[in-house]
Coordinates of C-alpha atoms and ligand atoms in Angstrom, one line a residue:
M1 CA -122.0 -2.5 -142.5
S2 CA -121.4 -1.4 -146.1
P3 CA -118.4 -2.8 -147.9
P4 CA -115.3 -0.7 -147.6
S5 CA -114.7 1.7 -150.5
P6 CA -111.3 2.0 -152.1
G7 CA -108.9 4.0 -149.9
D8 CA -110.6 2.9 -146.7
G9 CA -108.5 1.1 -144.2
L10 CA -104.9 0.8 -143.2
K11 CA -102.7 2.5 -145.8
F12 CA -100.0 0.3 -147.4
S13 CA -97.5 3.1 -146.7
R14 CA -98.4 2.8 -143.0
L15 CA -97.7 -0.9 -143.1
T16 CA -94.4 -0.4 -144.7
E17 CA -93.3 1.8 -141.8
Y18 CA -93.9 -1.2 -139.5
L19 CA -92.2 -3.5 -141.9
G20 CA -89.2 -1.1 -141.8
R21 CA -89.2 -1.2 -138.0
L22 CA -89.4 -5.0 -138.0
E23 CA -86.6 -5.2 -140.4
E24 CA -84.4 -3.2 -138.2
T25 CA -84.7 -5.2 -135.0
S26 CA -83.6 -8.7 -134.3
S27 CA -85.1 -8.8 -130.8
G28 CA -88.1 -11.1 -130.4
N29 CA -89.6 -8.9 -127.7
D30 CA -89.3 -5.8 -129.9
M31 CA -90.9 -7.6 -132.7
V32 CA -93.9 -8.7 -130.6
Q33 CA -94.3 -5.1 -129.4
I34 CA -94.2 -3.7 -133.0
L35 CA -96.6 -6.3 -134.2
S36 CA -99.1 -5.7 -131.5
E37 CA -99.0 -1.9 -132.3
L38 CA -99.5 -2.8 -136.0
F39 CA -102.4 -5.1 -135.2
G40 CA -103.9 -2.4 -133.1
E41 CA -104.1 -0.1 -136.1
A42 CA -105.6 -2.7 -138.5
S43 CA -109.3 -3.3 -138.6
P44 CA -110.5 -6.9 -138.1
G45 CA -111.4 -7.2 -141.7
E46 CA -107.8 -6.6 -142.9
V47 CA -105.7 -8.0 -140.1
D48 CA -105.4 -11.3 -142.0
T49 CA -103.9 -9.6 -145.0
V50 CA -101.5 -7.7 -142.7
V51 CA -100.4 -11.0 -141.2
Y52 CA -99.8 -12.6 -144.6
F53 CA -97.8 -9.5 -145.8
V54 CA -95.6 -9.5 -142.6
L55 CA -94.8 -13.2 -143.5
G56 CA -94.0 -12.1 -147.0
E57 CA -97.0 -14.1 -148.3
V58 CA -100.4 -13.2 -149.8
D59 CA -102.5 -16.0 -148.4
A60 CA -102.4 -18.9 -146.0
E61 CA -99.4 -21.0 -146.9
Y62 CA -101.4 -24.1 -147.7
R63 CA -103.5 -22.4 -150.2
H64 CA -100.4 -21.8 -152.3
V65 CA -101.4 -18.8 -154.2
V66 CA -98.7 -18.6 -156.9
L67 CA -97.8 -15.2 -158.1
G68 CA -95.8 -16.8 -160.9
M69 CA -93.1 -14.0 -161.0
G70 CA -89.5 -14.8 -161.0
E71 CA -86.5 -12.4 -160.6
K72 CA -86.5 -11.7 -164.3
T73 CA -90.2 -10.7 -164.6
V74 CA -89.9 -8.5 -161.5
M75 CA -86.9 -6.8 -163.1
D76 CA -89.0 -6.2 -166.2
A77 CA -91.7 -4.6 -164.1
I78 CA -89.1 -2.4 -162.3
A79 CA -87.6 -1.4 -165.6
R80 CA -91.0 -0.3 -166.8
A81 CA -92.0 1.6 -163.7
S82 CA -88.7 3.4 -163.5
G83 CA -88.1 4.0 -167.2
R84 CA -84.7 2.2 -167.1
T85 CA -83.5 -0.5 -169.4
R86 CA -83.4 -4.1 -168.3
E87 CA -79.6 -3.9 -168.4
E88 CA -79.6 -1.0 -166.0
V89 CA -81.9 -2.8 -163.6
Q90 CA -79.8 -5.9 -163.9
G91 CA -76.7 -3.8 -163.2
R92 CA -78.2 -2.3 -160.0
F93 CA -79.3 -5.8 -158.9
D94 CA -75.8 -7.1 -159.3
E95 CA -74.6 -4.3 -157.1
L96 CA -77.3 -4.4 -154.4
G97 CA -78.3 -8.0 -154.4
D98 CA -81.9 -7.4 -153.6
L99 CA -84.7 -6.4 -156.0
G100 CA -86.5 -4.5 -153.2
S101 CA -83.6 -2.1 -152.9
V102 CA -83.4 -1.8 -156.6
A103 CA -87.1 -0.9 -156.9
E104 CA -86.7 1.7 -154.2
D105 CA -83.4 3.1 -155.5
L106 CA -84.3 3.5 -159.1
G107 CA -87.1 6.0 -158.6
L108 CA -89.9 6.7 -161.0
E109 CA -88.7 9.8 -162.7
G110 CA -88.3 8.2 -166.1
G111 CA -91.2 5.8 -165.6
E112 CA -93.8 5.1 -168.2
T113 CA -96.7 7.4 -167.7
E114 CA -99.2 4.5 -167.7
Q115 CA -101.8 5.1 -165.1
G116 CA -101.5 3.6 -161.6
Y117 CA -103.2 0.4 -160.7
F118 CA -105.2 1.5 -157.7
A119 CA -108.4 3.6 -157.7
A120 CA -107.4 5.3 -154.5
E121 CA -104.6 7.8 -154.5
E122 CA -103.1 6.2 -151.4
P123 CA -103.5 2.5 -151.7
T124 CA -104.5 0.5 -148.7
V125 CA -103.2 -2.9 -147.6
R126 CA -106.2 -4.4 -149.1
D127 CA -105.8 -2.6 -152.4
V128 CA -102.2 -3.9 -152.7
H129 CA -103.4 -7.4 -151.8
D130 CA -106.0 -7.2 -154.6
G131 CA -103.2 -6.2 -157.0
F132 CA -101.2 -9.3 -156.0
M133 CA -104.3 -11.5 -156.4
D134 CA -104.8 -10.1 -159.9
I135 CA -101.2 -11.1 -160.7
A136 CA -101.8 -14.6 -159.3
E137 CA -104.9 -15.0 -161.4
A138 CA -103.4 -13.9 -164.7
S139 CA -102.8 -17.2 -166.5
G140 CA -102.6 -18.6 -170.0
S141 CA -101.0 -17.1 -173.0
G142 CA -99.8 -13.5 -172.5
S143 CA -100.1 -13.8 -168.8
Q144 CA -96.4 -13.0 -168.1
E145 CA -96.8 -9.7 -169.9
E146 CA -100.0 -9.1 -167.9
K147 CA -98.3 -9.9 -164.6
I148 CA -95.4 -7.5 -165.5
R149 CA -97.9 -4.8 -166.4
I150 CA -99.9 -5.1 -163.2
L151 CA -96.8 -5.0 -161.0
A152 CA -95.3 -2.1 -162.9
R153 CA -98.5 -0.1 -162.5
M154 CA -98.7 -1.0 -158.8
M155 CA -95.2 0.2 -158.3
S156 CA -95.6 3.3 -160.3
Q157 CA -98.2 4.5 -157.8
E158 CA -96.0 4.0 -154.7
E159 CA -93.2 5.6 -152.9
G160 CA -89.7 4.1 -152.5
A161 CA -90.3 2.2 -149.3
E162 CA -93.5 0.7 -150.5
R163 CA -91.9 -0.3 -153.8
R164 CA -89.2 -2.1 -151.8
Y165 CA -91.7 -4.3 -150.0
I166 CA -93.9 -4.9 -153.1
A167 CA -90.9 -6.1 -155.0
R168 CA -89.8 -8.4 -152.2
I169 CA -93.3 -9.9 -151.8
A170 CA -93.4 -10.4 -155.5
T171 CA -90.2 -12.3 -155.5
G172 CA -90.9 -14.1 -152.2
T173 CA -87.8 -12.6 -150.6
L174 CA -89.3 -10.6 -147.7
R175 CA -87.5 -12.1 -144.9
L176 CA -88.1 -10.1 -141.7
G177 CA -87.3 -13.0 -139.4
V178 CA -90.8 -12.9 -138.0
G179 CA -92.0 -16.5 -137.4
A180 CA -95.4 -17.9 -136.7
M181 CA -94.9 -17.9 -133.0
T182 CA -93.9 -14.2 -133.0
I183 CA -97.1 -13.4 -134.9
L184 CA -99.1 -15.4 -132.4
D185 CA -97.4 -13.5 -129.5
G186 CA -98.3 -10.2 -131.2
L187 CA -101.9 -11.3 -131.6
S188 CA -102.1 -12.4 -128.0
V189 CA -100.8 -9.0 -126.8
A190 CA -103.0 -7.0 -129.2
Y191 CA -106.3 -8.9 -128.8
V192 CA -106.2 -11.1 -125.7
G193 CA -104.1 -8.9 -123.4
S194 CA -100.9 -10.8 -122.8
K195 CA -98.5 -13.2 -124.3
D196 CA -99.4 -16.0 -121.8
K197 CA -102.4 -16.9 -123.9
R198 CA -100.2 -17.7 -126.9
P199 CA -100.6 -21.4 -126.5
R200 CA -104.4 -21.1 -126.9
L201 CA -103.9 -19.3 -130.2
E202 CA -101.2 -21.8 -131.2
E203 CA -103.6 -24.7 -130.7
A204 CA -106.1 -23.1 -133.1
Y205 CA -103.3 -22.4 -135.6
N206 CA -102.2 -26.1 -135.4
L207 CA -105.7 -27.1 -136.3
C208 CA -106.3 -24.7 -139.2
S209 CA -102.7 -23.9 -140.4
D210 CA -103.8 -20.4 -141.2
L211 CA -102.4 -17.5 -139.2
G212 CA -104.6 -15.1 -141.1
L213 CA -107.7 -16.9 -139.9
V214 CA -106.6 -16.9 -136.3
A215 CA -105.8 -13.2 -136.5
R216 CA -109.2 -12.3 -138.0
T217 CA -111.0 -14.5 -135.5
V218 CA -109.4 -12.9 -132.5
A219 CA -109.6 -9.4 -133.9
E220 CA -113.3 -9.7 -134.7
A221 CA -114.3 -11.3 -131.4
N222 CA -112.2 -8.7 -129.5
D223 CA -114.0 -6.0 -131.3
E224 CA -117.3 -7.2 -130.1
G225 CA -116.5 -8.5 -126.6
G226 CA -112.9 -8.0 -125.6
G227 CA -110.1 -10.4 -124.7
E228 CA -112.3 -13.1 -123.2
A229 CA -114.5 -13.2 -126.2
A230 CA -111.3 -13.5 -128.4
L231 CA -110.2 -16.5 -126.5
K232 CA -113.5 -18.1 -126.7
A233 CA -113.8 -17.5 -130.5
V234 CA -110.3 -19.0 -131.2
A235 CA -111.2 -22.1 -129.2
E236 CA -114.0 -22.6 -131.7
I237 CA -111.8 -22.8 -134.7
G238 CA -112.2 -26.4 -135.6
V239 CA -111.3 -29.0 -138.2
E240 CA -112.5 -28.3 -141.7
I241 CA -112.1 -30.6 -144.7
G242 CA -109.7 -29.1 -147.1
R243 CA -107.8 -27.2 -144.5
P244 CA -104.7 -29.2 -143.5
I245 CA -104.1 -30.0 -139.8
K246 CA -100.5 -29.6 -138.6
M247 CA -99.2 -33.1 -138.3
M248 CA -98.4 -34.8 -135.0
L249 CA -94.8 -35.9 -134.7
G250 CA -92.8 -38.3 -132.5
Q251 CA -90.0 -37.7 -130.0
R252 CA -86.9 -39.9 -130.2
L253 CA -85.0 -41.9 -127.7
R254 CA -81.7 -43.6 -128.1
R255 CA -82.6 -46.9 -126.5
L256 CA -85.7 -48.9 -127.4
S257 CA -85.7 -50.2 -123.8
D258 CA -86.2 -46.6 -122.5
I259 CA -89.2 -46.2 -124.7
M260 CA -91.1 -49.0 -123.0
E261 CA -90.3 -47.4 -119.6
K262 CA -91.5 -44.0 -120.9
M263 CA -94.8 -45.7 -122.1
S264 CA -95.3 -47.2 -118.6
G265 CA -94.7 -50.7 -119.9
R266 CA -97.4 -51.1 -122.5
A267 CA -97.7 -49.6 -125.9
A268 CA -98.5 -50.0 -129.6
A269 CA -95.6 -50.4 -131.9
E270 CA -96.0 -49.8 -135.6
W271 CA -93.6 -50.2 -138.4
K272 CA -92.1 -46.9 -139.4
Y273 CA -92.4 -46.8 -143.2
D274 CA -89.8 -44.7 -144.9
G275 CA -92.0 -43.1 -147.5
E276 CA -94.1 -39.9 -147.6
R277 CA -96.6 -38.8 -145.0
M278 CA -100.0 -38.0 -146.4
Q279 CA -103.0 -36.4 -144.8
C280 CA -105.9 -37.2 -146.9
H281 CA -109.1 -35.2 -146.8
K282 CA -112.2 -36.9 -148.3
D283 CA -115.4 -35.0 -149.0
G284 CA -117.7 -37.3 -151.0
D285 CA -115.9 -38.0 -154.2
E286 CA -113.4 -35.3 -153.7
V287 CA -110.0 -36.1 -152.2
E288 CA -107.2 -33.8 -151.3
I289 CA -103.8 -34.9 -150.2
F290 CA -101.5 -32.8 -148.1
S291 CA -97.8 -33.4 -147.5
R292 CA -95.9 -33.2 -144.2
R293 CA -95.2 -29.5 -145.2
L294 CA -99.0 -29.1 -145.8
D295 CA -98.5 -28.7 -149.5
D296 CA -101.3 -29.9 -151.6
I297 CA -99.8 -32.9 -153.5
T298 CA -103.0 -34.4 -154.9
S299 CA -102.0 -33.9 -158.5
Q300 CA -98.8 -36.0 -157.9
Y301 CA -100.8 -38.9 -156.5
P302 CA -104.1 -39.4 -158.5
D303 CA -103.8 -43.1 -157.6
V304 CA -103.7 -42.5 -153.9
A305 CA -106.6 -40.0 -154.2
E306 CA -108.6 -42.8 -155.9
Y307 CA -107.7 -45.4 -153.3
V308 CA -109.0 -43.1 -150.5
R309 CA -112.1 -42.2 -152.5
D310 CA -112.9 -45.9 -153.1
R311 CA -111.7 -47.5 -149.9
V312 CA -112.5 -45.1 -147.0
D313 CA -116.1 -45.7 -146.3
A314 CA -117.3 -42.3 -145.2
D315 CA -118.9 -39.1 -146.5
T316 CA -116.2 -37.0 -145.0
A317 CA -113.0 -38.1 -143.4
I318 CA -109.4 -37.1 -142.7
V319 CA -107.0 -40.0 -142.5
E320 CA -103.3 -40.1 -142.2
G321 CA -100.8 -42.5 -143.4
E322 CA -97.5 -43.1 -145.1
A323 CA -97.2 -43.8 -148.8
M324 CA -94.6 -46.3 -150.0
A325 CA -93.5 -47.3 -153.5
V326 CA -94.1 -51.0 -153.9
D327 CA -93.1 -53.6 -156.6
E328 CA -95.6 -55.9 -158.4
E329 CA -95.6 -58.3 -155.5
G330 CA -96.3 -55.5 -153.0
H331 CA -92.8 -55.5 -151.5
M332 CA -91.7 -52.1 -150.3
E333 CA -89.2 -50.2 -152.4
P334 CA -86.7 -47.7 -150.9
F335 CA -87.5 -44.1 -150.4
Q336 CA -85.6 -43.0 -153.4
T337 CA -87.9 -44.9 -155.7
L338 CA -90.9 -43.1 -154.3
M339 CA -89.2 -39.8 -154.9
Q340 CA -89.5 -40.3 -158.6
R341 CA -93.2 -39.7 -158.1
K342 CA -92.5 -36.1 -157.1
R343 CA -93.1 -34.6 -160.5
K344 CA -95.2 -32.2 -162.4
Y345 CA -95.1 -34.0 -165.8
D346 CA -95.7 -37.5 -166.9
V347 CA -97.6 -38.2 -163.8
E348 CA -99.8 -40.9 -165.3
E349 CA -96.9 -42.7 -166.8
Y350 CA -95.2 -42.8 -163.4
V351 CA -98.4 -43.9 -161.6
E352 CA -98.0 -47.0 -163.8
R353 CA -94.3 -47.3 -163.4
I354 CA -94.0 -46.8 -159.7
P355 CA -97.1 -48.0 -157.9
V356 CA -97.6 -46.9 -154.4
N357 CA -99.4 -48.3 -151.4
L358 CA -100.9 -46.1 -148.7
F359 CA -100.3 -47.4 -145.1
L360 CA -102.9 -45.7 -142.9
F361 CA -102.3 -45.2 -139.2
D362 CA -104.6 -42.5 -138.0
L363 CA -108.1 -41.1 -138.2
L364 CA -108.6 -37.4 -137.4
Y365 CA -112.1 -36.7 -138.6
L366 CA -115.1 -38.7 -139.6
D367 CA -118.5 -37.8 -141.0
G368 CA -118.6 -34.3 -139.6
E369 CA -116.9 -35.0 -136.3
S370 CA -113.4 -34.5 -135.1
W371 CA -111.8 -37.6 -133.7
M372 CA -108.6 -35.9 -132.5
D373 CA -109.6 -35.9 -128.9
R374 CA -110.2 -39.6 -128.7
S375 CA -107.6 -42.0 -127.6
Y376 CA -105.3 -43.7 -130.1
P377 CA -106.8 -47.2 -129.7
D378 CA -110.2 -45.6 -130.4
R379 CA -109.1 -43.9 -133.5
R380 CA -107.2 -46.9 -134.8
G381 CA -110.2 -49.1 -134.0
R382 CA -112.5 -46.9 -136.0
L383 CA -110.0 -46.7 -138.8
Y384 CA -110.2 -50.5 -139.1
D385 CA -113.9 -50.2 -139.5
V386 CA -114.0 -47.6 -142.2
V387 CA -111.1 -48.7 -144.3
E388 CA -111.5 -51.5 -146.7
T389 CA -107.9 -52.7 -147.1
G390 CA -106.5 -54.0 -150.3
G391 CA -106.2 -52.3 -153.7
G392 CA -103.6 -49.8 -152.6
V393 CA -104.6 -49.2 -149.0
D394 CA -103.5 -51.0 -145.9
L395 CA -103.2 -50.2 -142.3
T396 CA -99.7 -49.9 -140.8
E397 CA -98.5 -53.2 -139.3
Q398 CA -99.0 -52.9 -135.6
I399 CA -98.7 -54.9 -132.3
V400 CA -99.8 -53.8 -128.9
S401 CA -97.5 -55.3 -126.3
E402 CA -95.9 -55.2 -122.9
S403 CA -92.9 -57.3 -123.9
Q404 CA -89.7 -55.7 -124.9
D405 CA -88.7 -58.9 -126.7
E406 CA -91.8 -59.0 -128.7
I407 CA -91.3 -55.4 -129.8
D408 CA -87.6 -56.1 -130.6
E409 CA -88.8 -59.0 -132.8
F410 CA -91.4 -56.9 -134.4
F411 CA -88.8 -54.2 -135.2
E412 CA -86.5 -56.7 -136.8
R413 CA -89.2 -58.3 -138.8
G414 CA -90.0 -54.8 -140.1
L415 CA -86.4 -54.1 -141.1
N416 CA -86.4 -57.3 -143.1
E417 CA -89.5 -56.0 -145.0
G418 CA -87.8 -52.7 -145.7
T419 CA -89.1 -50.4 -143.0
E420 CA -86.7 -48.0 -141.1
G421 CA -87.8 -48.7 -137.5
V422 CA -90.8 -48.4 -135.3
M423 CA -93.1 -45.7 -134.0
V424 CA -94.1 -46.6 -130.5
K425 CA -97.4 -45.0 -129.6
S426 CA -99.1 -44.5 -126.3
V427 CA -102.4 -46.5 -125.8
K428 CA -103.4 -44.7 -122.7
E429 CA -106.7 -42.7 -122.3
D430 CA -104.9 -39.4 -123.0
S431 CA -103.3 -40.6 -126.2
V432 CA -105.1 -37.9 -128.3
Y433 CA -103.9 -36.6 -131.7
R434 CA -102.0 -33.5 -130.8
A435 CA -101.8 -31.4 -133.9
G436 CA -98.4 -30.0 -134.6
A437 CA -96.9 -31.5 -131.5
R438 CA -93.7 -33.4 -131.1
E439 CA -94.3 -35.1 -127.8
W440 CA -93.9 -38.4 -125.9
L441 CA -97.2 -39.9 -127.0
W442 CA -95.3 -41.1 -130.1
I443 CA -91.7 -42.1 -129.9
K444 CA -89.7 -43.1 -132.9
W445 CA -86.9 -45.5 -133.0
K446 CA -84.9 -46.1 -136.1
R447 CA -82.4 -48.5 -137.3
D448 CA -79.8 -45.7 -137.5
Y449 CA -80.0 -45.1 -133.7
M450 CA -78.7 -48.6 -133.1
A451 CA -75.4 -48.1 -131.4
E452 CA -73.4 -51.1 -132.3
L453 CA -71.3 -52.5 -129.5
A454 CA -67.6 -52.2 -130.0
D455 CA -67.0 -55.9 -129.4
T456 CA -68.4 -59.1 -130.7
F457 CA -69.4 -62.1 -128.6
D458 CA -68.4 -65.7 -128.9
L459 CA -71.5 -67.6 -127.7
V460 CA -72.4 -71.2 -127.2
V461 CA -75.4 -72.6 -129.0
V462 CA -77.7 -74.3 -126.4
G463 CA -81.0 -74.5 -128.2
A464 CA -82.9 -73.8 -131.4
L465 CA -86.3 -72.5 -132.2
A466 CA -88.3 -73.7 -135.1
G467 CA -88.5 -71.4 -138.1
K468 CA -91.6 -69.8 -139.5
G469 CA -92.5 -68.6 -143.0
S470 CA -89.7 -69.1 -145.4
R471 CA -87.6 -70.9 -142.7
A472 CA -90.3 -73.4 -141.8
G473 CA -88.8 -76.8 -141.4
T474 CA -85.3 -75.4 -140.4
Y475 CA -84.1 -73.5 -137.5
G476 CA -85.5 -70.0 -137.1
A477 CA -83.2 -68.8 -134.4
L478 CA -80.4 -70.2 -132.1
L479 CA -80.6 -69.8 -128.4
C480 CA -77.1 -68.7 -127.3
A481 CA -75.3 -68.5 -124.0
A482 CA -72.2 -66.9 -122.4
Y483 CA -70.0 -68.9 -120.1
N484 CA -70.2 -68.2 -116.3
H485 CA -66.7 -69.2 -115.4
D486 CA -67.1 -69.0 -111.7
E487 CA -70.0 -71.3 -111.6
D488 CA -69.2 -73.3 -114.7
R489 CA -72.6 -72.7 -116.2
F490 CA -73.9 -71.5 -119.6
E491 CA -76.3 -68.6 -119.2
T492 CA -78.5 -67.5 -122.1
L493 CA -77.9 -64.0 -123.5
C494 CA -79.9 -63.9 -126.8
K495 CA -81.7 -65.6 -129.6
V496 CA -79.9 -65.1 -132.9
G497 CA -82.2 -65.2 -135.9
T498 CA -80.5 -62.9 -138.4
G499 CA -77.2 -62.7 -140.3
F500 CA -77.3 -66.3 -141.6
T501 CA -76.6 -66.9 -145.3
D502 CA -78.5 -69.7 -147.0
E503 CA -75.4 -71.8 -146.8
D504 CA -75.1 -71.2 -143.1
L505 CA -78.7 -72.3 -142.6
E506 CA -78.0 -75.5 -144.6
E507 CA -75.0 -76.3 -142.5
L508 CA -76.8 -75.8 -139.2
P509 CA -78.4 -79.3 -138.8
G510 CA -75.1 -81.0 -139.6
R511 CA -73.0 -79.0 -137.2
L512 CA -75.5 -79.1 -134.4
G513 CA -76.9 -82.6 -134.8
E514 CA -74.4 -84.4 -132.7
W515 CA -75.2 -82.1 -129.7
E516 CA -78.9 -82.6 -129.7
T517 CA -80.5 -83.6 -126.4
D518 CA -84.1 -84.1 -125.1
S519 CA -84.0 -81.9 -122.1
V520 CA -82.2 -78.9 -120.7
P521 CA -78.5 -79.7 -120.4
A522 CA -77.2 -79.8 -116.8
R523 CA -75.0 -76.8 -117.0
V524 CA -77.4 -74.5 -119.0
R525 CA -79.4 -71.8 -117.3
S526 CA -82.4 -70.7 -119.5
E527 CA -85.8 -69.3 -119.0
I528 CA -86.7 -70.0 -122.6
E529 CA -87.9 -73.4 -123.7
P530 CA -86.5 -73.9 -127.2
T531 CA -87.8 -76.4 -129.7
Q532 CA -84.6 -78.3 -129.5
W533 CA -81.9 -78.4 -126.8
F534 CA -78.2 -78.8 -127.5
E535 CA -75.4 -79.8 -125.2
P536 CA -72.8 -76.9 -125.2
G537 CA -70.5 -77.7 -128.1
V538 CA -70.8 -75.2 -131.0
V539 CA -69.5 -71.7 -130.6
I540 CA -70.6 -68.8 -132.9
E541 CA -69.5 -65.2 -133.2
V542 CA -72.3 -62.7 -132.8
E543 CA -72.5 -58.9 -133.0
G544 CA -75.2 -56.9 -131.3
A545 CA -76.5 -53.4 -130.8
E546 CA -76.8 -53.1 -127.0
L547 CA -77.0 -54.9 -123.7
T548 CA -80.1 -54.4 -121.5
R549 CA -81.7 -56.0 -118.5
S550 CA -84.3 -58.5 -119.4
P551 CA -86.4 -61.0 -117.4
V552 CA -85.9 -63.5 -120.3
H553 CA -82.1 -64.1 -120.1
R554 CA -79.8 -65.3 -117.4
V555 CA -76.4 -63.6 -117.7
A556 CA -75.3 -61.7 -114.6
E557 CA -78.8 -62.0 -113.1
E558 CA -80.0 -59.5 -110.6
E559 CA -83.5 -59.4 -109.1
G560 CA -84.8 -61.8 -111.7
K561 CA -83.4 -59.9 -114.6
G562 CA -80.4 -61.0 -116.6
L563 CA -78.5 -59.2 -119.3
A564 CA -79.7 -59.6 -122.9
L565 CA -78.0 -58.8 -126.1
R566 CA -80.3 -56.8 -128.4
F567 CA -80.5 -57.2 -132.2
P568 CA -77.9 -59.9 -132.3
R569 CA -76.5 -61.0 -135.7
F570 CA -74.7 -64.1 -136.6
L571 CA -71.2 -63.5 -138.0
R572 CA -69.5 -66.9 -138.3
F573 CA -68.9 -70.3 -136.7
R574 CA -65.9 -70.4 -134.3
E575 CA -64.7 -74.0 -134.7
D576 CA -61.5 -72.8 -133.1
K577 CA -63.2 -72.2 -129.7
S578 CA -64.4 -74.6 -127.1
P579 CA -67.6 -73.7 -125.1
E580 CA -65.4 -72.9 -122.1
Q581 CA -63.5 -70.4 -124.2
A582 CA -66.7 -68.5 -125.1
T583 CA -67.3 -64.9 -123.9
T584 CA -67.8 -65.0 -120.1
S585 CA -70.7 -63.7 -118.1
R586 CA -68.2 -61.5 -116.3
E587 CA -67.1 -59.9 -119.6
V588 CA -70.6 -59.3 -120.6
R589 CA -71.4 -57.5 -117.4
Q590 CA -68.2 -55.4 -117.8
M591 CA -69.4 -54.4 -121.3
Y592 CA -72.8 -53.5 -120.0
E593 CA -71.4 -51.3 -117.2
E594 CA -69.0 -49.7 -119.6
S595 CA -71.8 -48.8 -122.0
R596 CA -73.9 -47.4 -119.2
R597 CA -71.0 -45.2 -118.2
R598 CA -70.8 -43.9 -121.7
G599 CA -74.5 -43.0 -121.5
R600 CA -75.7 -45.3 -124.2
Ligands
AMP1 P1 -89.3 -38.4 -138.5 O1 -89.6 -37.8 -139.9 O2 -88.1 -39.1 -138.4 O3 -89.5 -37.3 -137.5 O4 -90.5 -39.4 -138.3 C1 -91.8 -39.1 -138.3 C2 -92.4 -39.6 -139.6 O5 -92.5 -41.0 -139.7 C3 -93.9 -39.2 -139.8 O6 -94.0 -37.8 -140.2 C4 -94.3 -40.1 -140.8 O7 -94.1 -39.6 -142.1 C5 -93.4 -41.3 -140.7 N1 -94.1 -42.6 -140.3 C6 -93.8 -43.8 -140.9 N2 -94.5 -44.7 -140.4 C7 -95.3 -44.2 -139.4 C8 -96.3 -44.7 -138.5 N3 -96.6 -46.0 -138.4 N4 -96.9 -43.8 -137.6 C9 -96.5 -42.5 -137.7 N5 -95.6 -41.9 -138.5 C10 -95.0 -42.8 -139.4

């Protein structure tokens, strides 16, 4: 096939007729119909450009072709093409509020007689696209003038409706209300035969993030072998280094306890770092970093690019993680600190000023092979092998557990380190990386979801657990119980390990010492064996997030499960209360039933 000569192919004027029709409808079905007709008229070699134009773009979003024209420069171009002064153009813009309408409305009568930009008399979609690419490529000194000149010449060769859309594309304001899914529907109808196959196209789109590529692939294959061939071809669009993959997201649930149920009782929990998601593509010494919105953010993070280059042991790889600002000791800084790294200038200075650490959690591609269809434990396992941690790179903190208590504790430990919650991830066989999906394979749970209970609890201290880390040698947590008035027993409800000031901690041995005992006190019901038992004597006030059923605690027990207070925090000592005046088991049960009724 010989290369198309200028003027061959779908005329831009024909495209604008379709753009006009799309602009006039708000019905999704109509849009799909119009798009499929439009695609039917385009040849496979130009359908990608048609798709970009319909979206008001000139290339795949992730490639970020920058035209570099603002309202003012487009007004200059309109002034030149129409032979009006800048003031006149500005005046019309103030009236109409849209530069497309201004470009259409002002006509060309007084326009400068400079020759048109296109070789063909009636420019095609591809010709106009080339014009925009020339605008994008003009850079350096004098480039603004060059951009204005090209755009003015492009417009001077076009009719009103075409000028309208050219101006809107130039300013990035073509908003037809056509989204990616509508385009995919249109492509399905045009090249595969029906809308039902949209998900197959969508899958490919999630992998390559380029609707133009999907369009061209189905159009070319359809041309050769019809709808079946189109479906086959689209299934072959794979991962490619340098082309961002739509990121997998998590669902949310209000209650952490429901998450474990959803995960069938066993899952990986990871700290949820409140930083910036990064998808890093490594190709030898080259590293590209894409943001959650698939923007290329490599230039903002030369340090992260270097970490990945040095510490991911692979020729080619795609890894994902969350970047966090850290202080000199490696402690995590809040999100706002990291945001100072989002800058065009003084990047190197800020690399020094605000160091970041990359916490990796996923492996999507390795040495020429996609890993997305492997299970999460497999991907994570391989990630361990290929990443040399330290020097700016770590793996996200993770536990794999069946125990709600363990996950609660893990969550709380994370909060103390500056994370915002947990991502609970399926570890089952089918726990693949689902590009672009927000599904139940990942479930997020954040501190903010914690619905604080309306009331606080006055609980009796019946035991203590030895502290770890900075609390070694003192008590790490107090085992606390509610009072079962009917049976005159103390039934454990929670372990309280947070909320203590340093002074509180110092006071604990003095306050509790006289109640120490070697074995479980007669009236205490506990599944947990603390490091130290206490006779019921000291009452503390505790707040908490929610009540759940747990095999570990003993209040209002039913079928082996008592009620447990989740995320309890110490508020103060209640010297004014005797153990028998503590919150009763019956009250706890009432609160639990009440919160269930409210749907918490
Ligand atoms: P959200 O933005 O609230 O929907 O939460 C999802 C985001 O959490 C992801 O896009 C990541 O940027 C971030 N995140 C933090 N830590 C993790 C982790 N361990 N696993 C997955 N995503 C994480």
